[in-house]
PDB file of C-alpha atoms and ligand atoms in Angstrom:
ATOM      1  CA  UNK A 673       0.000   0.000   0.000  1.00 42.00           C
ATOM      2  CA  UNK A 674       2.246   2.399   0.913  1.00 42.00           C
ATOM      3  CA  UNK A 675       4.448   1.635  -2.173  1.00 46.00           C
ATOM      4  CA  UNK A 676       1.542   2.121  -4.207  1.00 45.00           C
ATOM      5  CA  UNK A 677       0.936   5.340  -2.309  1.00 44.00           C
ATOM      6  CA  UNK A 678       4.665   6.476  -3.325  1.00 46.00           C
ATOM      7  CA  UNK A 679       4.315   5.568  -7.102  1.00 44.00           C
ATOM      8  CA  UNK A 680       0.894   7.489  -7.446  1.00 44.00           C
ATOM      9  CA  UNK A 681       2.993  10.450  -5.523  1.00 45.00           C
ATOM     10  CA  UNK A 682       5.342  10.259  -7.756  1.00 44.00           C
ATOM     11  CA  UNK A 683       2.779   9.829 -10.777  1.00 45.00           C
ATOM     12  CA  UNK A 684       1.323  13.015  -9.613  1.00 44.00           C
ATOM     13  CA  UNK A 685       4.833  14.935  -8.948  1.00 44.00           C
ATOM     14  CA  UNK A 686       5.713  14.146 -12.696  1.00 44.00           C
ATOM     15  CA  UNK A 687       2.069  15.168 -13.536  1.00 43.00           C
ATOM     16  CA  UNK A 688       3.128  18.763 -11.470  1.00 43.00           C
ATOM     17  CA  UNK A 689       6.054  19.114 -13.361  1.00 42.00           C
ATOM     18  CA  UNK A 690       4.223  18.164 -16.536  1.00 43.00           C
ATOM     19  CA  UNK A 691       1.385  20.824 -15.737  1.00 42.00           C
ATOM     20  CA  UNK A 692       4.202  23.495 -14.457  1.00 42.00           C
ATOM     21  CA  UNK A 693       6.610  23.133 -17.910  1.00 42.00           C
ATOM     22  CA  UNK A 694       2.992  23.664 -19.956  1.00 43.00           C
ATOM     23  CA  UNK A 695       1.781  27.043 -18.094  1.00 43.00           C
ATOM     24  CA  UNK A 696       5.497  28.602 -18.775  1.00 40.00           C
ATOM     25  CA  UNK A 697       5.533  27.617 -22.185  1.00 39.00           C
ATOM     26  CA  UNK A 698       1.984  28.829 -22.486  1.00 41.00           C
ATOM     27  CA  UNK A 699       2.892  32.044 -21.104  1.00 41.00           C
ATOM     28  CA  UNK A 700       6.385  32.728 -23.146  1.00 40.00           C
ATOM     29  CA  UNK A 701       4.363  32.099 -26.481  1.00 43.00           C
ATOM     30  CA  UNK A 702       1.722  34.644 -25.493  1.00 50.00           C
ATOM     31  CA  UNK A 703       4.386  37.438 -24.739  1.00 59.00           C
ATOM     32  CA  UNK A 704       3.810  40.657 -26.967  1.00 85.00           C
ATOM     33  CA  UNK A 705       6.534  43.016 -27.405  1.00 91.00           C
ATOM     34  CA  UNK A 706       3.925  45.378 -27.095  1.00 94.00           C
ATOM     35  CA  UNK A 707       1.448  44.455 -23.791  1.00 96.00           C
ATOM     36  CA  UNK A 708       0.715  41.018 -22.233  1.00 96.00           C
ATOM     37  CA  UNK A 709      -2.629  40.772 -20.294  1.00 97.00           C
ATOM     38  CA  UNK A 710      -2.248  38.114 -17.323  1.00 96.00           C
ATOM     39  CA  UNK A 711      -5.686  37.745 -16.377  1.00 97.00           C
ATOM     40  CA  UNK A 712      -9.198  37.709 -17.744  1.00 98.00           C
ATOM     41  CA  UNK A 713     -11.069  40.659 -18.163  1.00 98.00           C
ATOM     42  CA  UNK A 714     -14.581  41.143 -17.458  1.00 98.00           C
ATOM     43  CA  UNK A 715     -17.303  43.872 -16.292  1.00 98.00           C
ATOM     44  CA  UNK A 716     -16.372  44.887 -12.632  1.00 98.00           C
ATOM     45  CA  UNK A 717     -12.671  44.568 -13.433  1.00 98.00           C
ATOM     46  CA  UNK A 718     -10.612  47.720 -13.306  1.00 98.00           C
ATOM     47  CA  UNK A 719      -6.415  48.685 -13.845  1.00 98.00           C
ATOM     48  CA  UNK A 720      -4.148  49.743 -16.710  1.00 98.00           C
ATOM     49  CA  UNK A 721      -4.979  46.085 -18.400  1.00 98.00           C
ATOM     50  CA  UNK A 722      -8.290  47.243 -18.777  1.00 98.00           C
ATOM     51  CA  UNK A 723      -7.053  50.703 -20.129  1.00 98.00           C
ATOM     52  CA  UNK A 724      -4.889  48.938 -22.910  1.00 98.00           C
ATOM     53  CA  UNK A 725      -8.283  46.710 -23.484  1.00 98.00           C
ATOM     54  CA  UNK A 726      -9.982  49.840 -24.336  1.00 98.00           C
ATOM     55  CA  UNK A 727      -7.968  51.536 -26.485  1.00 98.00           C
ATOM     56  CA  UNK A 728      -7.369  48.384 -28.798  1.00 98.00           C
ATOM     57  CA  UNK A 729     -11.450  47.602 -28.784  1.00 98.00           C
ATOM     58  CA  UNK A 730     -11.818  51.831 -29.047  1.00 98.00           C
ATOM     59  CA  UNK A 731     -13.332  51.282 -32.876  1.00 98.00           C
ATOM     60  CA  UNK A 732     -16.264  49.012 -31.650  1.00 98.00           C
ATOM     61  CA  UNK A 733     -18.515  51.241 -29.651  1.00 98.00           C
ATOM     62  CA  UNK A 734     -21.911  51.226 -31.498  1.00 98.00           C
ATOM     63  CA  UNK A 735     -23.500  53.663 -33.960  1.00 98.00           C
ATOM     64  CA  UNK A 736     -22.525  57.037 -32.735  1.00 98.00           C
ATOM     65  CA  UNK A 737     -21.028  56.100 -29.853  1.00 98.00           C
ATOM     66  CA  UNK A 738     -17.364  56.601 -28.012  1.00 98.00           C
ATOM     67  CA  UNK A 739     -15.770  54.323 -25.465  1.00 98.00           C
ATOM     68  CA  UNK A 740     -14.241  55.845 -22.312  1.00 98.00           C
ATOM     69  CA  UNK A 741     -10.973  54.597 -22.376  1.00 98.00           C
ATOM     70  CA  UNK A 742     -11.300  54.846 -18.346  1.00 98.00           C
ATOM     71  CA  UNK A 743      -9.495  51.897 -16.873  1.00 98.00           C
ATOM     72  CA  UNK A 744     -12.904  50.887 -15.653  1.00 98.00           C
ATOM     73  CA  UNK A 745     -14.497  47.290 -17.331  1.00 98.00           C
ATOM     74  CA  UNK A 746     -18.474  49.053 -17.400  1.00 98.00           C
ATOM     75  CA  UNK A 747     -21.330  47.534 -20.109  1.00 98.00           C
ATOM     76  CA  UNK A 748     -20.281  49.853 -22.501  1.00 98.00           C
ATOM     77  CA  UNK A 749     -16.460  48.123 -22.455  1.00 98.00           C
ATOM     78  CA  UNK A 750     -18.439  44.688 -22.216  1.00 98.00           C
ATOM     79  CA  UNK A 751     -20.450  45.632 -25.440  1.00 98.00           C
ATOM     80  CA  UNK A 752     -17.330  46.623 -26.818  1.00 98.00           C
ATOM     81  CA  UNK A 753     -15.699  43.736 -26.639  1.00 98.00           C
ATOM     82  CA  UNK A 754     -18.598  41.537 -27.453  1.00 98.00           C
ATOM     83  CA  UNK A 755     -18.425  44.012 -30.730  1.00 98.00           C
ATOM     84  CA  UNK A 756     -14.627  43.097 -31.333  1.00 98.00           C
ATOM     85  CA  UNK A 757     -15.332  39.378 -30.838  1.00 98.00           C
ATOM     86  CA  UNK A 758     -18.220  39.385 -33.107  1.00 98.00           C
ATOM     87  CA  UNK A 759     -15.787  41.170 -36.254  1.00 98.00           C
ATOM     88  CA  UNK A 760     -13.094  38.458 -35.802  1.00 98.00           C
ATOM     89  CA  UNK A 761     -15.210  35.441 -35.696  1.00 98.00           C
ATOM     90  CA  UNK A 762     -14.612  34.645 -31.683  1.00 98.00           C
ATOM     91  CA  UNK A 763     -17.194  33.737 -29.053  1.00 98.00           C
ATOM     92  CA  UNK A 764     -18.919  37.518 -28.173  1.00 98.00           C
ATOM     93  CA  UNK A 765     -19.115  37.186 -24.839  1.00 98.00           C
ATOM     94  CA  UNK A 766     -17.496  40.514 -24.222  1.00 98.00           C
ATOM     95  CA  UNK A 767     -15.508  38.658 -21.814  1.00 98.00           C
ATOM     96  CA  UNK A 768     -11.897  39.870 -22.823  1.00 98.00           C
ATOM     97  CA  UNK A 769     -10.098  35.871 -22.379  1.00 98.00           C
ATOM     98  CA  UNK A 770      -6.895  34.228 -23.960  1.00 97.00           C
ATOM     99  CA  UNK A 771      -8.488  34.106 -27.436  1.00 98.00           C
ATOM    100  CA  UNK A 772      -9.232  37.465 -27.289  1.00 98.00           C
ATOM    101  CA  UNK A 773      -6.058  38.372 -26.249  1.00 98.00           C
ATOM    102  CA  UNK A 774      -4.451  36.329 -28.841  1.00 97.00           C
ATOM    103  CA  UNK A 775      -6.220  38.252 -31.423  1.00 97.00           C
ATOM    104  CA  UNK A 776      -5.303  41.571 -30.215  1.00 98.00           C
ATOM    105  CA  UNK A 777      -1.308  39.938 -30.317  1.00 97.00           C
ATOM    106  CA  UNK A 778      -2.034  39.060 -34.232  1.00 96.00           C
ATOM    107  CA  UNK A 779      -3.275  42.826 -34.584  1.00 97.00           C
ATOM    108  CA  UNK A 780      -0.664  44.743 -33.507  1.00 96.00           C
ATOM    109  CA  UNK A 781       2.869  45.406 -33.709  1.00 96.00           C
ATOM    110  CA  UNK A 782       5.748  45.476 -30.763  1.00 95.00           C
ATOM    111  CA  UNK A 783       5.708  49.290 -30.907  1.00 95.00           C
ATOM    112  CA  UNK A 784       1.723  49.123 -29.982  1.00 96.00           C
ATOM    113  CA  UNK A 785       0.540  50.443 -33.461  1.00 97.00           C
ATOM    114  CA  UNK A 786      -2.182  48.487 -35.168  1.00 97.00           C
ATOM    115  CA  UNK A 787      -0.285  45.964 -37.944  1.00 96.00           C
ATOM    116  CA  UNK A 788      -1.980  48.097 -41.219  1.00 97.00           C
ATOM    117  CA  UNK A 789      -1.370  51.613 -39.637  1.00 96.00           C
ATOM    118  CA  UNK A 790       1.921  53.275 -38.432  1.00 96.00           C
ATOM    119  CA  UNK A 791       3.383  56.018 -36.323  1.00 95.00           C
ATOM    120  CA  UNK A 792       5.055  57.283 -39.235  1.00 94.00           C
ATOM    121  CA  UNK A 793       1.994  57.473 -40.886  1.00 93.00           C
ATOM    122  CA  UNK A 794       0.208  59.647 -38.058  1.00 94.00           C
ATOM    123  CA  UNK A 795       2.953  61.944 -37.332  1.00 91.00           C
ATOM    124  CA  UNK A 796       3.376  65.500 -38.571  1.00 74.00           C
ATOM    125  CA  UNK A 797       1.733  66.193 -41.305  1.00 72.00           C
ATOM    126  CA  UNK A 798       4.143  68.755 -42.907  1.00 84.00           C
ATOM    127  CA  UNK A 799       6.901  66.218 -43.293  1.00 77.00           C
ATOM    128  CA  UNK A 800       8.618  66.606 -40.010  1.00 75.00           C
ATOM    129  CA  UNK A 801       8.338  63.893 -37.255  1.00 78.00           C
ATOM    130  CA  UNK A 802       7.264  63.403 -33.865  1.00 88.00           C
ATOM    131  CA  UNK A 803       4.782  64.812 -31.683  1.00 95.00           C
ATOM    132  CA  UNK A 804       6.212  68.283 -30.180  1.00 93.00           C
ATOM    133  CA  UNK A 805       4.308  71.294 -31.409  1.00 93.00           C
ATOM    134  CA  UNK A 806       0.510  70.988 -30.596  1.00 95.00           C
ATOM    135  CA  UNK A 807      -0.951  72.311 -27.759  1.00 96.00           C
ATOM    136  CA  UNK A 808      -0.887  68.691 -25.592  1.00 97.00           C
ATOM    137  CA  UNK A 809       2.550  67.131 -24.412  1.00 97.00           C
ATOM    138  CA  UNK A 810       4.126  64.806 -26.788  1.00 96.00           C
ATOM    139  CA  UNK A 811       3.187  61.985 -25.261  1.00 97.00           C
ATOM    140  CA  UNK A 812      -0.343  62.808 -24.857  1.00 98.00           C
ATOM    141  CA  UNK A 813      -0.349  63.508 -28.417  1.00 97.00           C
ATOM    142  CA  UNK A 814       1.199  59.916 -29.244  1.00 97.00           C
ATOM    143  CA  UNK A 815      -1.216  58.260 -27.384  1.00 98.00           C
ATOM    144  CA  UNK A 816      -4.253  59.993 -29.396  1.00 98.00           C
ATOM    145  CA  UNK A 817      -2.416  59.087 -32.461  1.00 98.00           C
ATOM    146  CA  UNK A 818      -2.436  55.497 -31.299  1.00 98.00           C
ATOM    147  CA  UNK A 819      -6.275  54.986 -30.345  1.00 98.00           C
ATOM    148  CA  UNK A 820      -6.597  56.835 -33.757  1.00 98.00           C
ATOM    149  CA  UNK A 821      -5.359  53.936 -35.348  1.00 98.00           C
ATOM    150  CA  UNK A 822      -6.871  51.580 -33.632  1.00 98.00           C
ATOM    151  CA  UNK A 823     -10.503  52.913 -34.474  1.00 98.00           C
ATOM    152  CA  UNK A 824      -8.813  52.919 -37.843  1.00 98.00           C
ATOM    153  CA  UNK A 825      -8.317  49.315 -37.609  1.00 98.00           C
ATOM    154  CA  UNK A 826     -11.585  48.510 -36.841  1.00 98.00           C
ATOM    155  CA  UNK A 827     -13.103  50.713 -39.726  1.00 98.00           C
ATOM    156  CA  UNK A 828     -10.596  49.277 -41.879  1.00 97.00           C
ATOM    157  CA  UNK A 829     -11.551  45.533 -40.869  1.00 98.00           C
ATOM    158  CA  UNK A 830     -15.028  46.484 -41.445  1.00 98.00           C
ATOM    159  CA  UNK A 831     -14.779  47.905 -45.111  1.00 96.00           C
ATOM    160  CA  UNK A 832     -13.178  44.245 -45.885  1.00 96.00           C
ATOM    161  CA  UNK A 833      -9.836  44.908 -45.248  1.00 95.00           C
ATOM    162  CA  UNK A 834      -8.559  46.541 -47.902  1.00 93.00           C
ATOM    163  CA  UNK A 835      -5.926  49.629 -47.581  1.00 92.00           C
ATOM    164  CA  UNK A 836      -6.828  52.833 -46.221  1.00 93.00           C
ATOM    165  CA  UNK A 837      -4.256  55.652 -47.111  1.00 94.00           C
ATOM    166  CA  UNK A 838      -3.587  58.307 -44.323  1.00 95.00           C
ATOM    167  CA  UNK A 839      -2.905  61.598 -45.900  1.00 93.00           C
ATOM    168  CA  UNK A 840      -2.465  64.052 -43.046  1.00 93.00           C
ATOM    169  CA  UNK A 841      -2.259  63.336 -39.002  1.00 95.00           C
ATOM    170  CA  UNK A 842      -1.004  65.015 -36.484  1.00 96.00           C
ATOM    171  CA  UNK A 843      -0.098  68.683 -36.989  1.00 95.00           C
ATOM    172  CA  UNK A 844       1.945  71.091 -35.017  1.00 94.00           C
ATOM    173  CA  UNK A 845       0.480  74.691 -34.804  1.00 94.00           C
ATOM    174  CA  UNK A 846       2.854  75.954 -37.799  1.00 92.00           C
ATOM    175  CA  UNK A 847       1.608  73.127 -39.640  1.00 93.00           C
ATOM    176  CA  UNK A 848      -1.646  73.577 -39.072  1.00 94.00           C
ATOM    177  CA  UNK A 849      -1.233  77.768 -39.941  1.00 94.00           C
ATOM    178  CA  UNK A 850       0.731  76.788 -43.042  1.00 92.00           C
ATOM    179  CA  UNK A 851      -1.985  74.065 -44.806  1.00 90.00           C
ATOM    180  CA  UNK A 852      -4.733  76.350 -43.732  1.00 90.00           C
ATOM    181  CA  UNK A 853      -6.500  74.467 -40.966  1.00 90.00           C
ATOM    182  CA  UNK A 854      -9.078  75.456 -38.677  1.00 91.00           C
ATOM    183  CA  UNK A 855      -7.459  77.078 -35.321  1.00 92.00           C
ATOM    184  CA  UNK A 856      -8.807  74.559 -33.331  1.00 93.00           C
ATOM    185  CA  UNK A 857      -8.319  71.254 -35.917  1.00 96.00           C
ATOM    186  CA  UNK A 858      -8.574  68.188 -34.109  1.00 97.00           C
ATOM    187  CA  UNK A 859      -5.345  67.392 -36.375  1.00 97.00           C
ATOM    188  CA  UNK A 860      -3.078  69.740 -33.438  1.00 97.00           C
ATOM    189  CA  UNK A 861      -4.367  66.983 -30.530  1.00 97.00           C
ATOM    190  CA  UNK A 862      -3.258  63.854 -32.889  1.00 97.00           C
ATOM    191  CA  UNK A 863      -6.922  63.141 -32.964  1.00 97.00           C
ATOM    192  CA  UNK A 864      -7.042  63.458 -36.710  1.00 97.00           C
ATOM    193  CA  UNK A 865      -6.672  61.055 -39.613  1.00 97.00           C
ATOM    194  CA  UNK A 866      -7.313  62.359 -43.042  1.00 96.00           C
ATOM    195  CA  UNK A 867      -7.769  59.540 -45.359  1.00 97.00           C
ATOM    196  CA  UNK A 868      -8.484  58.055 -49.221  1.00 94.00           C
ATOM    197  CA  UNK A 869      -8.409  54.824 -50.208  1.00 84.00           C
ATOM    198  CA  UNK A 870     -10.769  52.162 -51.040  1.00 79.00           C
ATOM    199  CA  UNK A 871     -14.017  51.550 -51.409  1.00 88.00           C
ATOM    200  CA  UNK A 872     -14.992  55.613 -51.606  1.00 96.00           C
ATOM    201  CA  UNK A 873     -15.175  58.595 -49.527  1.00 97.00           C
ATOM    202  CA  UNK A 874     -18.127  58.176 -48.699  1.00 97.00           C
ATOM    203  CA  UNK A 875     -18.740  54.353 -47.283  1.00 97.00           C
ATOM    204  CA  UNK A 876     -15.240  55.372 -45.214  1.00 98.00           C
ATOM    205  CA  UNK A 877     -17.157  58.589 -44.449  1.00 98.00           C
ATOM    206  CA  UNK A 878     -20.721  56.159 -43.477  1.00 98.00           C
ATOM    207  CA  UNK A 879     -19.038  53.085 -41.928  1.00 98.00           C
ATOM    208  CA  UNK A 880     -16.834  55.561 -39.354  1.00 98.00           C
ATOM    209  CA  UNK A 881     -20.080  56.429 -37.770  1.00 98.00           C
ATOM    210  CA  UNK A 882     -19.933  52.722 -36.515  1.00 98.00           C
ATOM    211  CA  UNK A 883     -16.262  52.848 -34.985  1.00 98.00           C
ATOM    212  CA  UNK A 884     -16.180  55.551 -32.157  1.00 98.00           C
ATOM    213  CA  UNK A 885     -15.220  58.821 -34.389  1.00 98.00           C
ATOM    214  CA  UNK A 886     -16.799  61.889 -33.404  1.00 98.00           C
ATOM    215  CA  UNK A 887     -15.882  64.027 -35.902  1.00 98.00           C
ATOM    216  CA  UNK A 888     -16.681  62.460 -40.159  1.00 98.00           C
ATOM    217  CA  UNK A 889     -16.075  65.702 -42.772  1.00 98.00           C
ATOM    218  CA  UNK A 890     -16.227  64.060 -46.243  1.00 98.00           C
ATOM    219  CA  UNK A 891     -17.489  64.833 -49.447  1.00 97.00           C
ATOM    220  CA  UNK A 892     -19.492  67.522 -50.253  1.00 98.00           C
ATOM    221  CA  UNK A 893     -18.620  69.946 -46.441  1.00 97.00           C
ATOM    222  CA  UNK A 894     -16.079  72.763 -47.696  1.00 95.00           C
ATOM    223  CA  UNK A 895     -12.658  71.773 -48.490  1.00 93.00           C
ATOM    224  CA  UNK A 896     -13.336  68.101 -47.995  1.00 95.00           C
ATOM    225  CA  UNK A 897     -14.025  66.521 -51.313  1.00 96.00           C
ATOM    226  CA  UNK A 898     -10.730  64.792 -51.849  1.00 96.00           C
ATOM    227  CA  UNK A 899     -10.512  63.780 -48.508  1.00 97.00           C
ATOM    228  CA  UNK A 900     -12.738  61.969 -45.460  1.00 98.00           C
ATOM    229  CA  UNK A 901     -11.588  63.616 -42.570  1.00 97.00           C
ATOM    230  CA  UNK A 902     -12.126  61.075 -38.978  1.00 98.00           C
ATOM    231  CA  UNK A 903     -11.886  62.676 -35.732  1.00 98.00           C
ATOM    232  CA  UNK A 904     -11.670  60.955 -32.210  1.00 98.00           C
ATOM    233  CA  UNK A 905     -13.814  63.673 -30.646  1.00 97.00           C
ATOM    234  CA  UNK A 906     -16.391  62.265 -28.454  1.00 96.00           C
ATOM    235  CA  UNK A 907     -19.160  64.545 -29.584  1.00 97.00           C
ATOM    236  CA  UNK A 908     -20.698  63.963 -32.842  1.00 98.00           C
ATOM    237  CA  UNK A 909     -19.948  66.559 -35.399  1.00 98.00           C
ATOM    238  CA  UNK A 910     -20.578  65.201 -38.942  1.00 98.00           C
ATOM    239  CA  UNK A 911     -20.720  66.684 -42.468  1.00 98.00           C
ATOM    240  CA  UNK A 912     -20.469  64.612 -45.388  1.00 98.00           C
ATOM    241  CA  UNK A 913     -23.507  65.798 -47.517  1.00 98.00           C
ATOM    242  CA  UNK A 914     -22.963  64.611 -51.073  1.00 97.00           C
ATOM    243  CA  UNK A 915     -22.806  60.647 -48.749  1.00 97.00           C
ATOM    244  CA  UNK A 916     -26.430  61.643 -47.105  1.00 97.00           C
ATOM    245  CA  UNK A 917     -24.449  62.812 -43.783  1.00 96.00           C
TER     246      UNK A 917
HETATM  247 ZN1   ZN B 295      -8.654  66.638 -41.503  1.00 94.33          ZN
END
């Protein structure tokens, strides 16, 4: 008995070991040069995990809607989520779990930016680059620029995945002065993206209203027929009246 008491321990250590060697695999494989979440996510939860949540699920709000990105996991985060899920094919829970997770790895790169948009691509749009020069810190400008993209992902994922071109981003306030725009652009804050690209202006200008941005000026508003401008404003302000907007 007590020799078949010692093999089962021993059955049971190598199962341990077994079990132990799995979870740190598990976990090295998951690591993101960008952010690794370590627990599940779900309403009630709060933290900087949630934060980076939001900001990456930012573009699924609901018609006309913004998410907070407030590092607090309310319905409006859960509906998010459960929006996100629904796009790429998961189980829309709006629980935010490993396969979640795993798809928000896929979807961005180690530097945080969505994989189909770029800093680069966001930064000033007179040809210089960074983010000094606006009326916000640099930083606080970056991080605009980023949930910019990521709403851009979302609208992008929605229209089929095909390219999006971003045209102008961030300006500084000389930048802004020197391509005429308004004294109070949304471009100064890094809020901005003004875009062309596929399928038209106008079903980028009509599918934004889906994905969180606040501010749609597209074809047919003054100075805005080459162009859809997006905003990340959290009021609604939209003009795009040769679309029906
Ligand atoms: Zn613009």
């Amino acid at each position: 008995m007590i020799r078949i008491l010692s093999v089962l321990g021993l059955f049971a250590a190598m199962l341990a070991v077994s079990v132990t060697t799995q979870v740190v695999t598990a976990t090295k494989a998951h690591a993101d040069g960008c952010y690794t979440w370590n627990r599940t996510l779900s309403e009630g939860a709060s933290g900087e995990d949630v934060r980076q949540l939001q900001i990456r699920v930012a573009g699924y709000p609901g018609y006309g809607k913004h998410l907070a990105t407030d590092s607090s996991y309310g319905p409006a985060t859960k509906a998010a989520v459960g929006e996100f899920q629904k796009a790429y094919g998961l189980v829309a829970d709006g629980i935010a779990g490993q396969a979640t997770f795993n798809k928000i790895y896929e979807l961005q790169d180690d530097d945080c930016t969505p994989i189909h948009f770029t800093y680069a691509e966001l930064d000033d749009g007179c040809g210089g680059s960074g983010w000094d020069g606006g009326p916000l810190s640099a930083a606080a400008t970056k991080a605009n620029a980023l949930q910019t993209m990521w709403q851009l992902e979302a609208l992008r994922h929605a229209l089929g995945d095909r390219p999006i071109t971003v045209t102008s981003g961030f300006r500084s306030i000389p930048c802004n002065r020197s391509v005429g725009g308004a004294s109070n652009s949304q471009h100064l804050y890094g809020r901005s993206a003004d875009l062309v690209g596929t399928p038209t202006l106008c079903a980028l200008a009509k599918q934004a209203r889906y994905h969180g941005f606040g501010g749609i000026l597209g074809p047919g508003f003054s100075g805005h027929n080459d162009h859809t401008h997006l905003d990340i404003r959290t009021s609604n302000y939209w003009a795009a009246p040769s679309c029906g907007i």
